[in-house]
CSV table of C-alpha atoms and ligand atoms in Angstrom, one decimal:
chain,number,residue,atom,x,y,z
A,1,MET,CA,104.1,144.7,117.1
A,2,GLN,CA,107.3,142.9,117.9
A,3,VAL,CA,108.1,140.9,121.0
A,4,TYR,CA,111.5,141.0,122.7
A,5,LYS,CA,112.3,138.5,125.4
A,6,PHE,CA,115.2,139.1,127.8
A,7,GLY,CA,116.3,136.2,129.9
A,8,GLY,CA,117.9,136.1,133.4
A,9,ALA,CA,121.4,136.9,132.2
A,10,SER,CA,120.3,140.0,130.3
A,11,VAL,CA,118.8,141.5,133.4
A,12,LYS,CA,121.3,140.2,135.9
A,13,ASP,CA,122.5,143.6,137.2
A,14,ALA,CA,122.3,147.3,136.6
A,15,ALA,CA,124.8,147.3,133.7
A,16,ALA,CA,122.8,144.5,132.0
A,17,ILE,CA,119.6,146.5,132.4
A,18,LEU,CA,121.2,149.6,130.9
A,19,ASN,CA,122.3,147.5,128.0
A,20,LEU,CA,118.8,146.2,127.6
A,21,ARG,CA,117.6,149.8,127.6
A,22,SER,CA,119.8,150.7,124.7
A,23,ILE,CA,118.6,147.7,122.7
A,24,VAL,CA,115.0,148.6,123.4
A,25,GLN,CA,115.7,152.3,122.5
A,26,ALA,CA,117.2,151.3,119.2
A,27,HIS,CA,114.0,149.7,118.2
A,28,SER,CA,111.3,151.6,116.4
A,29,GLY,CA,107.7,150.6,116.3
A,30,PRO,CA,105.4,149.0,118.9
A,31,LEU,CA,107.3,146.7,121.2
A,32,LEU,CA,106.3,144.2,123.9
A,33,VAL,CA,109.1,143.3,126.2
A,34,VAL,CA,109.1,140.1,128.2
A,35,VAL,CA,111.6,139.7,131.0
A,36,SER,CA,112.7,136.8,133.2
A,37,ALA,CA,113.8,137.0,136.8
A,38,MET,CA,117.2,138.6,137.4
A,39,GLY,CA,120.1,136.2,137.2
A,40,LYS,CA,119.7,133.3,139.6
A,41,THR,CA,116.7,134.8,141.4
A,42,THR,CA,114.3,131.9,140.6
A,43,ASN,CA,116.8,129.4,142.2
A,44,ALA,CA,117.0,131.6,145.2
A,45,LEU,CA,113.2,131.8,145.5
A,46,GLU,CA,113.0,128.0,145.2
A,47,GLU,CA,115.4,127.7,148.2
A,48,ILE,CA,113.5,130.3,150.2
A,49,PHE,CA,110.2,128.6,149.4
A,50,ASP,CA,111.6,125.2,150.6
A,51,LEU,CA,112.8,126.8,153.9
A,52,ALA,CA,109.3,128.3,154.4
A,53,PHE,CA,107.6,125.0,153.4
A,54,THR,CA,109.7,123.0,155.9
A,55,GLY,CA,109.1,125.5,158.7
A,56,GLN,CA,112.7,126.8,158.7
A,57,ASP,CA,114.0,130.4,159.1
A,58,TYR,CA,114.1,132.0,155.7
A,59,SER,CA,114.6,135.6,156.8
A,60,ILE,CA,118.3,135.9,156.0
A,61,ALA,CA,117.8,134.5,152.5
A,62,LEU,CA,114.8,136.7,151.9
A,63,GLU,CA,116.7,139.8,153.1
A,64,LYS,CA,119.6,138.9,150.7
A,65,LEU,CA,117.2,138.7,147.8
A,66,ALA,CA,115.5,142.0,148.7
A,67,ASP,CA,118.8,143.7,149.1
A,68,PHE,CA,120.0,142.5,145.8
A,69,HIS,CA,116.9,143.9,144.0
A,70,ARG,CA,117.2,147.2,146.0
A,71,THR,CA,120.8,147.6,145.1
A,72,VAL,CA,120.2,147.1,141.4
A,73,ALA,CA,117.2,149.3,141.4
A,74,SER,CA,119.0,152.1,143.3
A,75,ALA,CA,121.7,152.1,140.6
A,76,LEU,CA,119.1,152.9,138.0
A,77,LEU,CA,116.3,154.9,139.7
A,78,ASN,CA,115.9,157.5,142.4
A,79,LYS,CA,114.9,156.6,146.0
A,80,GLN,CA,111.3,157.3,145.5
A,81,GLU,CA,111.1,155.2,142.4
A,82,VAL,CA,112.9,152.3,144.0
A,83,ASP,CA,110.2,152.2,146.8
A,84,LEU,CA,107.5,152.6,144.2
A,85,VAL,CA,108.6,149.7,142.1
A,86,LEU,CA,109.8,147.3,144.8
A,87,ASN,CA,107.8,147.7,148.0
A,88,GLU,CA,104.5,146.2,146.8
A,89,SER,CA,106.1,143.1,145.4
A,90,LEU,CA,108.5,142.6,148.3
A,91,ASP,CA,105.6,142.9,150.8
A,92,GLY,CA,103.5,140.5,148.7
A,93,LEU,CA,106.3,138.0,148.7
A,94,GLN,CA,106.7,138.3,152.4
A,95,ARG,CA,103.0,137.7,152.9
A,96,GLN,CA,103.0,134.6,150.7
A,97,LEU,CA,105.9,133.2,152.7
A,98,THR,CA,104.1,133.8,156.0
A,99,LYS,CA,101.1,131.8,154.6
A,100,THR,CA,103.2,128.9,153.3
A,101,ARG,CA,102.4,125.7,155.1
A,102,ALA,CA,104.0,122.2,155.1
A,103,ASN,CA,101.2,120.6,153.3
A,104,PRO,CA,102.5,118.1,150.7
A,105,ASP,CA,99.1,118.0,149.0
A,106,ASN,CA,99.6,121.4,147.6
A,107,TYR,CA,103.3,121.9,147.4
A,108,ASP,CA,103.2,122.8,143.7
A,109,GLN,CA,100.4,125.3,144.2
A,110,GLN,CA,102.2,127.1,147.0
A,111,TYR,CA,105.4,127.0,145.0
A,112,ASP,CA,103.8,129.0,142.2
A,113,GLN,CA,102.5,131.7,144.6
A,114,VAL,CA,106.1,132.3,145.9
A,115,VAL,CA,108.5,131.6,143.0
A,116,SER,CA,106.6,133.8,140.6
A,117,TYR,CA,107.9,136.9,142.4
A,118,GLY,CA,111.2,136.9,140.6
A,119,GLU,CA,109.6,138.1,137.4
A,120,LEU,CA,107.3,140.5,139.2
A,121,LEU,CA,110.3,142.2,140.7
A,122,SER,CA,112.5,142.3,137.7
A,123,SER,CA,109.8,143.5,135.3
A,124,ARG,CA,108.9,146.4,137.6
A,125,ILE,CA,112.5,147.6,137.6
A,126,VAL,CA,113.0,147.2,133.9
A,127,ALA,CA,109.6,148.9,133.0
A,128,ARG,CA,110.8,151.9,135.0
A,129,ALA,CA,114.3,151.9,133.6
A,130,VAL,CA,113.1,151.9,130.0
A,131,ASN,CA,110.3,154.3,130.7
A,132,GLY,CA,107.7,151.7,129.6
A,133,SER,CA,104.4,150.8,131.0
A,134,TRP,CA,104.3,147.8,133.3
A,135,GLN,CA,101.8,145.1,132.7
A,136,ASP,CA,101.0,142.2,135.0
A,137,CYS,CA,101.1,139.2,132.8
A,138,ARG,CA,98.8,137.3,135.2
A,139,ASN,CA,96.0,139.6,133.8
A,140,LEU,CA,96.9,138.5,130.3
A,141,ILE,CA,97.8,134.8,130.2
A,142,GLY,CA,95.0,132.6,131.5
A,143,THR,CA,95.9,129.1,132.4
A,144,ASP,CA,94.5,125.9,134.0
A,145,ASN,CA,95.7,125.0,137.5
A,146,ASN,CA,98.3,122.4,136.5
A,147,TRP,CA,100.7,124.1,139.0
A,148,ARG,CA,104.3,124.6,137.9
A,149,GLU,CA,103.5,123.5,134.4
A,150,ALA,CA,100.3,125.4,133.7
A,151,ARG,CA,98.5,125.0,130.4
A,152,VAL,CA,97.5,128.1,128.5
A,153,ASP,CA,93.9,128.9,127.9
A,154,TRP,CA,94.3,130.4,124.5
A,155,THR,CA,90.8,132.0,124.1
A,156,THR,CA,91.0,133.8,127.4
A,157,SER,CA,94.6,134.9,126.8
A,158,GLU,CA,93.9,136.2,123.3
A,159,ALA,CA,90.9,138.2,124.5
A,160,ASN,CA,92.8,139.6,127.5
A,161,LEU,CA,95.7,140.7,125.3
A,162,TRP,CA,93.6,142.5,122.7
A,163,ALA,CA,91.8,144.3,125.5
A,164,MET,CA,95.2,145.3,127.1
A,165,LEU,CA,96.5,146.6,123.7
A,166,ARG,CA,93.5,148.8,123.2
A,167,GLY,CA,94.3,150.5,126.5
A,168,LYS,CA,97.9,151.0,125.6
A,169,GLU,CA,97.7,152.1,122.0
A,170,THR,CA,98.7,155.7,122.6
A,171,SER,CA,101.8,154.9,124.6
A,172,LEU,CA,102.9,152.1,122.2
A,173,ALA,CA,102.5,154.5,119.2
A,174,ALA,CA,104.6,157.0,121.0
A,175,GLY,CA,107.4,154.5,121.3
A,176,SER,CA,107.0,153.5,124.9
A,177,PRO,CA,107.2,149.7,125.2
A,178,VAL,CA,104.9,147.6,127.3
A,179,VAL,CA,107.0,145.5,129.8
A,180,THR,CA,105.7,142.3,131.2
A,181,GLN,CA,106.9,139.1,132.9
A,182,GLY,CA,107.7,135.7,131.4
A,183,PHE,CA,106.9,132.5,133.3
A,184,VAL,CA,103.6,133.5,135.0
A,185,GLY,CA,99.9,133.3,134.4
A,186,ARG,CA,96.7,133.0,136.3
A,187,SER,CA,94.2,130.2,136.8
A,188,SER,CA,90.5,130.8,136.4
A,189,ASP,CA,90.1,130.6,140.1
A,190,GLY,CA,92.4,133.6,140.5
A,191,HIS,CA,95.7,131.9,141.6
A,192,THR,CA,99.1,132.7,140.2
A,193,THR,CA,100.5,129.8,138.1
A,194,THR,CA,103.9,129.2,136.4
A,195,LEU,CA,104.5,127.7,133.0
A,196,GLY,CA,107.6,125.6,133.9
A,197,ARG,CA,111.2,126.4,134.6
A,198,GLU,CA,112.8,128.5,131.9
A,199,GLY,CA,109.3,129.2,130.6
A,200,SER,CA,109.7,132.9,129.8
A,201,ASP,CA,110.5,132.0,126.2
A,202,TYR,CA,107.2,130.3,126.0
A,203,THR,CA,105.4,133.3,127.4
A,204,ALA,CA,107.0,135.4,124.6
A,205,ALA,CA,105.6,132.9,122.1
A,206,VAL,CA,102.2,132.8,123.6
A,207,LEU,CA,101.9,136.6,123.6
A,208,ALA,CA,103.2,136.8,120.0
A,209,TYR,CA,100.7,134.1,118.9
A,210,CYS,CA,97.8,135.8,120.5
A,211,LEU,CA,98.7,139.3,119.2
A,212,ARG,CA,99.8,137.9,115.7
A,213,ALA,CA,103.1,139.7,116.3
A,214,GLU,CA,105.4,140.3,113.4
A,215,SER,CA,108.4,138.5,115.1
A,216,VAL,CA,109.9,137.4,118.4
A,217,THR,CA,113.5,138.1,119.3
A,218,ILE,CA,115.1,136.2,122.2
A,219,TRP,CA,118.2,138.1,123.5
A,220,LYS,CA,120.8,135.8,124.9
A,221,ASP,CA,124.4,135.7,126.0
A,222,VAL,CA,125.4,133.6,123.0
A,223,ALA,CA,125.7,134.5,119.3
A,224,GLY,CA,122.5,132.7,118.3
A,225,LEU,CA,121.5,129.0,118.0
A,226,LEU,CA,124.7,127.1,118.2
A,227,ASN,CA,125.3,123.4,117.5
A,228,ALA,CA,126.5,123.0,121.2
A,229,ASP,CA,126.7,124.8,124.4
A,230,PRO,CA,129.9,126.9,124.2
A,231,LYS,CA,130.4,126.5,128.0
A,232,ILE,CA,130.8,122.8,127.5
A,233,PHE,CA,132.1,122.2,123.9
A,234,ALA,CA,134.9,124.0,122.1
A,235,ASP,CA,134.6,125.0,118.4
A,236,THR,CA,130.9,125.5,118.2
A,237,VAL,CA,129.2,126.7,115.1
A,238,ARG,CA,126.2,129.0,114.7
A,239,TYR,CA,123.2,128.1,112.5
A,240,PRO,CA,122.4,131.3,110.6
A,241,GLU,CA,119.0,129.9,109.6
A,242,ILE,CA,117.1,126.9,110.7
A,243,SER,CA,113.6,125.5,110.4
A,244,TYR,CA,111.0,125.4,113.2
A,245,ARG,CA,111.0,121.6,113.1
A,246,GLU,CA,114.8,121.2,113.6
A,247,THR,CA,114.7,123.7,116.4
A,248,ILE,CA,111.7,122.0,118.1
A,249,GLU,CA,113.6,118.7,118.1
A,250,MET,CA,116.8,120.3,119.5
A,251,ALA,CA,114.9,122.0,122.2
A,252,TYR,CA,113.1,118.8,123.0
A,253,TYR,CA,116.3,116.9,123.4
A,254,GLY,CA,117.5,119.6,125.9
A,255,ALA,CA,119.3,122.3,124.0
A,256,SER,CA,119.0,124.9,126.6
A,257,VAL,CA,118.8,127.9,124.3
A,258,ILE,CA,115.0,127.8,123.8
A,259,HIS,CA,112.2,126.4,125.9
A,260,PRO,CA,110.8,123.4,124.0
A,261,LYS,CA,107.2,124.7,124.1
A,262,THR,CA,108.1,128.0,122.4
A,263,LEU,CA,108.2,126.9,118.8
A,264,LYS,CA,104.8,125.5,118.2
A,265,PRO,CA,102.7,128.6,118.7
A,266,LEU,CA,105.1,130.5,116.5
A,267,ALA,CA,105.1,127.9,113.8
A,268,ASP,CA,101.3,127.8,113.9
A,269,ARG,CA,101.1,131.4,112.9
A,270,ASN,CA,104.3,131.5,110.9
A,271,ILE,CA,106.0,134.1,113.2
A,272,PRO,CA,109.7,134.2,112.8
A,273,LEU,CA,111.9,133.8,115.9
A,274,ARG,CA,115.3,135.4,116.1
A,275,VAL,CA,117.9,134.5,118.6
A,276,LYS,CA,120.4,137.3,119.1
A,277,SER,CA,123.3,138.2,121.4
A,278,PHE,CA,122.6,141.1,123.8
A,279,LEU,CA,126.4,141.5,123.9
A,280,ASP,CA,126.5,142.2,120.1
A,281,PRO,CA,123.1,143.4,119.1
A,282,GLU,CA,124.2,144.2,115.6
A,283,ALA,CA,125.3,140.7,114.8
A,284,GLU,CA,123.2,138.5,112.7
A,285,GLY,CA,122.2,135.8,115.2
A,286,THR,CA,119.9,133.0,114.1
A,287,LEU,CA,116.7,133.2,112.2
A,288,ILE,CA,114.2,130.3,112.9
A,289,HIS,CA,111.4,130.2,110.5
A,290,ASP,CA,109.7,128.0,107.9
A,291,CYS,CA,112.5,127.2,105.6
A,292,GLN,CA,114.3,124.4,103.8
A,293,HIS,CA,118.0,123.8,104.4
A,294,PRO,CA,120.5,121.0,103.7
A,295,THR,CA,121.5,118.7,106.6
A,296,LEU,CA,123.0,120.7,109.4
A,297,ALA,CA,126.2,120.2,111.2
A,298,PRO,CA,125.8,117.7,114.1
A,299,ALA,CA,124.3,119.2,117.2
A,300,PHE,CA,125.5,118.1,120.6
A,301,ILE,CA,123.1,118.3,123.5
A,302,ARG,CA,123.8,117.4,127.1
A,303,LYS,CA,121.3,116.9,129.9
A,304,THR,CA,122.7,116.5,133.3
A,305,ASP,CA,121.2,115.3,136.6
A,306,GLN,CA,119.4,112.4,134.9
A,307,THR,CA,118.0,109.3,136.6
A,308,LEU,CA,117.8,106.0,134.9
A,309,LEU,CA,114.8,104.0,136.2
A,310,SER,CA,114.5,100.3,135.3
A,311,PHE,CA,111.3,98.4,136.0
A,312,ALA,CA,111.1,94.6,135.9
A,313,SER,CA,107.8,92.7,136.4
A,314,LYS,CA,108.1,90.8,139.6
A,315,ASP,CA,106.6,87.6,138.2
A,316,PHE,CA,109.0,87.5,135.2
A,317,SER,CA,106.1,88.1,133.0
A,318,PHE,CA,106.9,90.1,129.8
A,319,ILE,CA,106.6,93.8,129.9
A,320,SER,CA,103.3,94.0,128.2
A,321,GLU,CA,101.1,96.8,127.1
A,322,GLU,CA,99.2,96.5,130.4
A,323,ASN,CA,102.4,96.9,132.4
A,324,MET,CA,103.5,99.8,130.3
A,325,ALA,CA,100.1,101.5,130.8
A,326,VAL,CA,100.6,101.3,134.6
A,327,ILE,CA,104.2,102.6,134.4
A,328,PHE,CA,103.2,105.5,132.1
A,329,ALA,CA,100.3,106.5,134.3
A,330,ALA,CA,102.5,106.6,137.3
A,331,LEU,CA,105.1,108.7,135.5
A,332,ALA,CA,102.5,111.2,134.4
A,333,GLN,CA,101.1,111.4,137.9
A,334,ALA,CA,104.5,112.1,139.4
A,335,LYS,CA,105.0,114.6,136.6
A,336,LEU,CA,108.2,112.9,135.5
A,337,LYS,CA,109.0,113.5,131.8
A,338,ILE,CA,110.6,110.8,129.8
A,339,ASN,CA,113.8,111.9,128.0
A,340,VAL,CA,114.5,108.5,126.5
A,341,MET,CA,113.1,105.0,127.0
A,342,GLN,CA,113.9,101.4,126.1
A,343,ASN,CA,112.4,98.1,126.7
A,344,SER,CA,113.5,94.5,126.7
A,345,ALA,CA,111.5,91.3,127.3
A,346,ILE,CA,111.2,91.6,131.1
A,347,SER,CA,112.3,95.1,131.9
A,348,PHE,CA,111.6,98.7,130.8
A,349,SER,CA,114.0,101.6,131.4
A,350,VAL,CA,113.3,105.4,131.3
A,351,CYS,CA,115.6,108.3,131.7
A,352,VAL,CA,114.1,111.3,133.5
A,353,ASP,CA,115.2,114.6,135.1
A,354,TYR,CA,116.0,113.8,138.7
A,355,SER,CA,113.7,115.1,141.4
A,356,GLU,CA,113.9,113.3,144.8
A,357,ARG,CA,110.3,114.0,145.6
A,358,ARG,CA,108.9,112.9,142.3
A,359,VAL,CA,111.0,109.8,142.0
A,360,SER,CA,110.1,108.6,145.4
A,361,GLN,CA,106.4,109.3,144.7
A,362,LEU,CA,106.8,107.1,141.6
A,363,LEU,CA,108.5,104.4,143.5
A,364,ASP,CA,105.8,104.3,146.1
A,365,VAL,CA,103.2,103.7,143.4
A,366,LEU,CA,105.0,101.0,141.5
A,367,ARG,CA,106.9,99.2,144.2
A,368,GLU,CA,104.3,96.5,144.6
A,369,GLN,CA,104.1,95.4,141.0
A,370,PHE,CA,107.6,95.9,139.8
A,371,THR,CA,111.2,95.4,140.9
A,372,LEU,CA,112.9,98.8,140.5
A,373,HIS,CA,116.4,99.8,140.1
A,374,TYR,CA,117.6,103.3,139.6
A,375,ASN,CA,120.8,105.3,139.2
A,376,THR,CA,121.1,109.0,139.7
A,377,GLY,CA,123.7,111.6,138.8
A,378,LEU,CA,123.8,110.6,135.1
A,379,THR,CA,124.1,112.5,131.9
A,380,LEU,CA,122.1,112.1,128.7
A,381,PHE,CA,123.9,113.0,125.5
A,382,THR,CA,122.0,113.5,122.2
A,383,ILE,CA,123.7,114.0,118.9
A,384,LYS,CA,121.3,115.2,116.2
A,385,ASN,CA,122.4,114.7,112.6
A,386,TYR,CA,125.2,112.4,113.8
A,387,ASP,CA,128.0,110.9,111.9
A,388,ALA,CA,130.6,108.4,112.8
A,389,ALA,CA,133.1,111.0,113.8
A,390,SER,CA,130.7,112.9,116.1
A,391,ILE,CA,129.8,109.6,117.9
A,392,ALA,CA,133.4,108.7,118.3
A,393,ARG,CA,134.2,112.1,119.7
A,394,LEU,CA,131.5,112.1,122.3
A,395,THR,CA,131.5,108.5,123.5
A,396,GLU,CA,135.2,108.2,123.9
A,397,GLY,CA,136.2,107.0,127.3
A,398,LYS,CA,132.6,106.8,128.6
A,399,ARG,CA,130.8,103.8,129.9
A,400,LEU,CA,127.3,103.8,128.3
A,401,LEU,CA,124.4,102.6,130.4
A,402,LEU,CA,121.9,102.9,127.6
A,403,GLU,CA,122.2,103.8,123.9
A,404,GLN,CA,119.8,104.3,121.1
A,405,ARG,CA,119.9,105.5,117.6
A,406,THR,CA,117.3,106.5,115.0
A,407,ARG,CA,118.1,107.7,111.4
A,408,SER,CA,119.0,111.2,112.5
A,409,THR,CA,119.6,111.0,116.3
A,410,PHE,CA,122.0,109.2,118.5
A,411,GLN,CA,121.5,109.2,122.3
A,412,PHE,CA,123.2,107.7,125.2
A,413,VAL,CA,123.2,107.8,129.0
A,414,CYS,CA,126.4,107.6,131.0
A,415,ALA,CA,127.8,108.3,134.4
A,416,ALA,CA,128.5,112.1,134.7
B,1,LIG,N1,112.7,132.7,135.9
B,1,LIG,C1,112.3,131.4,135.4
B,1,LIG,C2,113.3,130.4,135.5
B,1,LIG,O1,114.5,130.7,135.9
B,1,LIG,C3,111.7,131.5,134.0
B,1,LIG,C4,112.8,131.8,132.9
B,1,LIG,O2,113.8,132.4,133.2
B,1,LIG,O3,112.5,131.6,131.8
B,1,LIG,O4,113.1,129.2,135.3
B,2,MG,MG1,116.2,131.7,131.7
């Protein structure tokens, strides 16, 4: 069994889905297909959810989303099939929104119930278009209820998956793929959960791990794993082959090509990961596996929308282990992930992804004990396997607010 994962760009419209179909048809052997929500659907659902949560009218935005899916489905399927694949999910989404209440205590839980619909809709359309069998991934991946960042229950998921496979053996053997969703799971108390934004790659890895798949292929709009985002940097190079470890580090620093949690389950079972272009399926792409290679060309990674938070103890006492423990606990509670950190005698700075709600939650908890400063709208750059030339190239003309270097990695935060 192989796993193919198609992201938002590869299912963004009817032409993209037809292209996906030709890639799937060119494959022989049992295939599990994991799809993301179409294009920018998840962002649209986040906006609709926020309107519903704050008691505003979301009907126009919802209609737009429904129309978009109907239009794409209609270009691929007949009228009866369109109703069959879309009505149930669209009705379900509508019902969830009606139930959404402005209760800040369970914002994240309610978010998962709504935002998960992007994948449910796209996977229904794709399953029909490729003549595969649709599988609700919530019946496969069991999780805890750490909403929006749910942790996988491996034992439950593995059992669910093998049970599912036994039911689908005949159609898989006949070359009909199983199509399921990325990003979603279900908690033991029966609620939909999500695995974190951009989490569909991780879903593909979880499924491959549990099923001991032969390989995973992530189909992207780039030629493979590159040393920089070609939308931002000119003259990028592709890594033809790279180790799990290098890739995990790049993903951790924010290389957007692969979700950071994807690599570990694959490395644990030695399952190779290919990154290939859906625009050029014959091209080689990148092979990520257990291998040795010489030092790679410097990789440039940019993370935007960063906030630099600096804490100073109010009584000018040193930043001690006790103070750090308080700060770390508050960061974890607010679900703010540290991208880089630095401390001096009386202050401690962290750079995190900006979220107005989470940052203000953090400030509420720490305000009494610490003096806080923070800047928003910043960018964090990381150069992996840096050299003098690559540092000079990236820092030129920028005012650095924080910088840090280890033997292999150079990082700095600057105004956008
Ligand atoms: N649709 C989700 C997102 O946009 C998950 C994914 O695409 O991987 O974050
Ligand atoms: Mg994506």
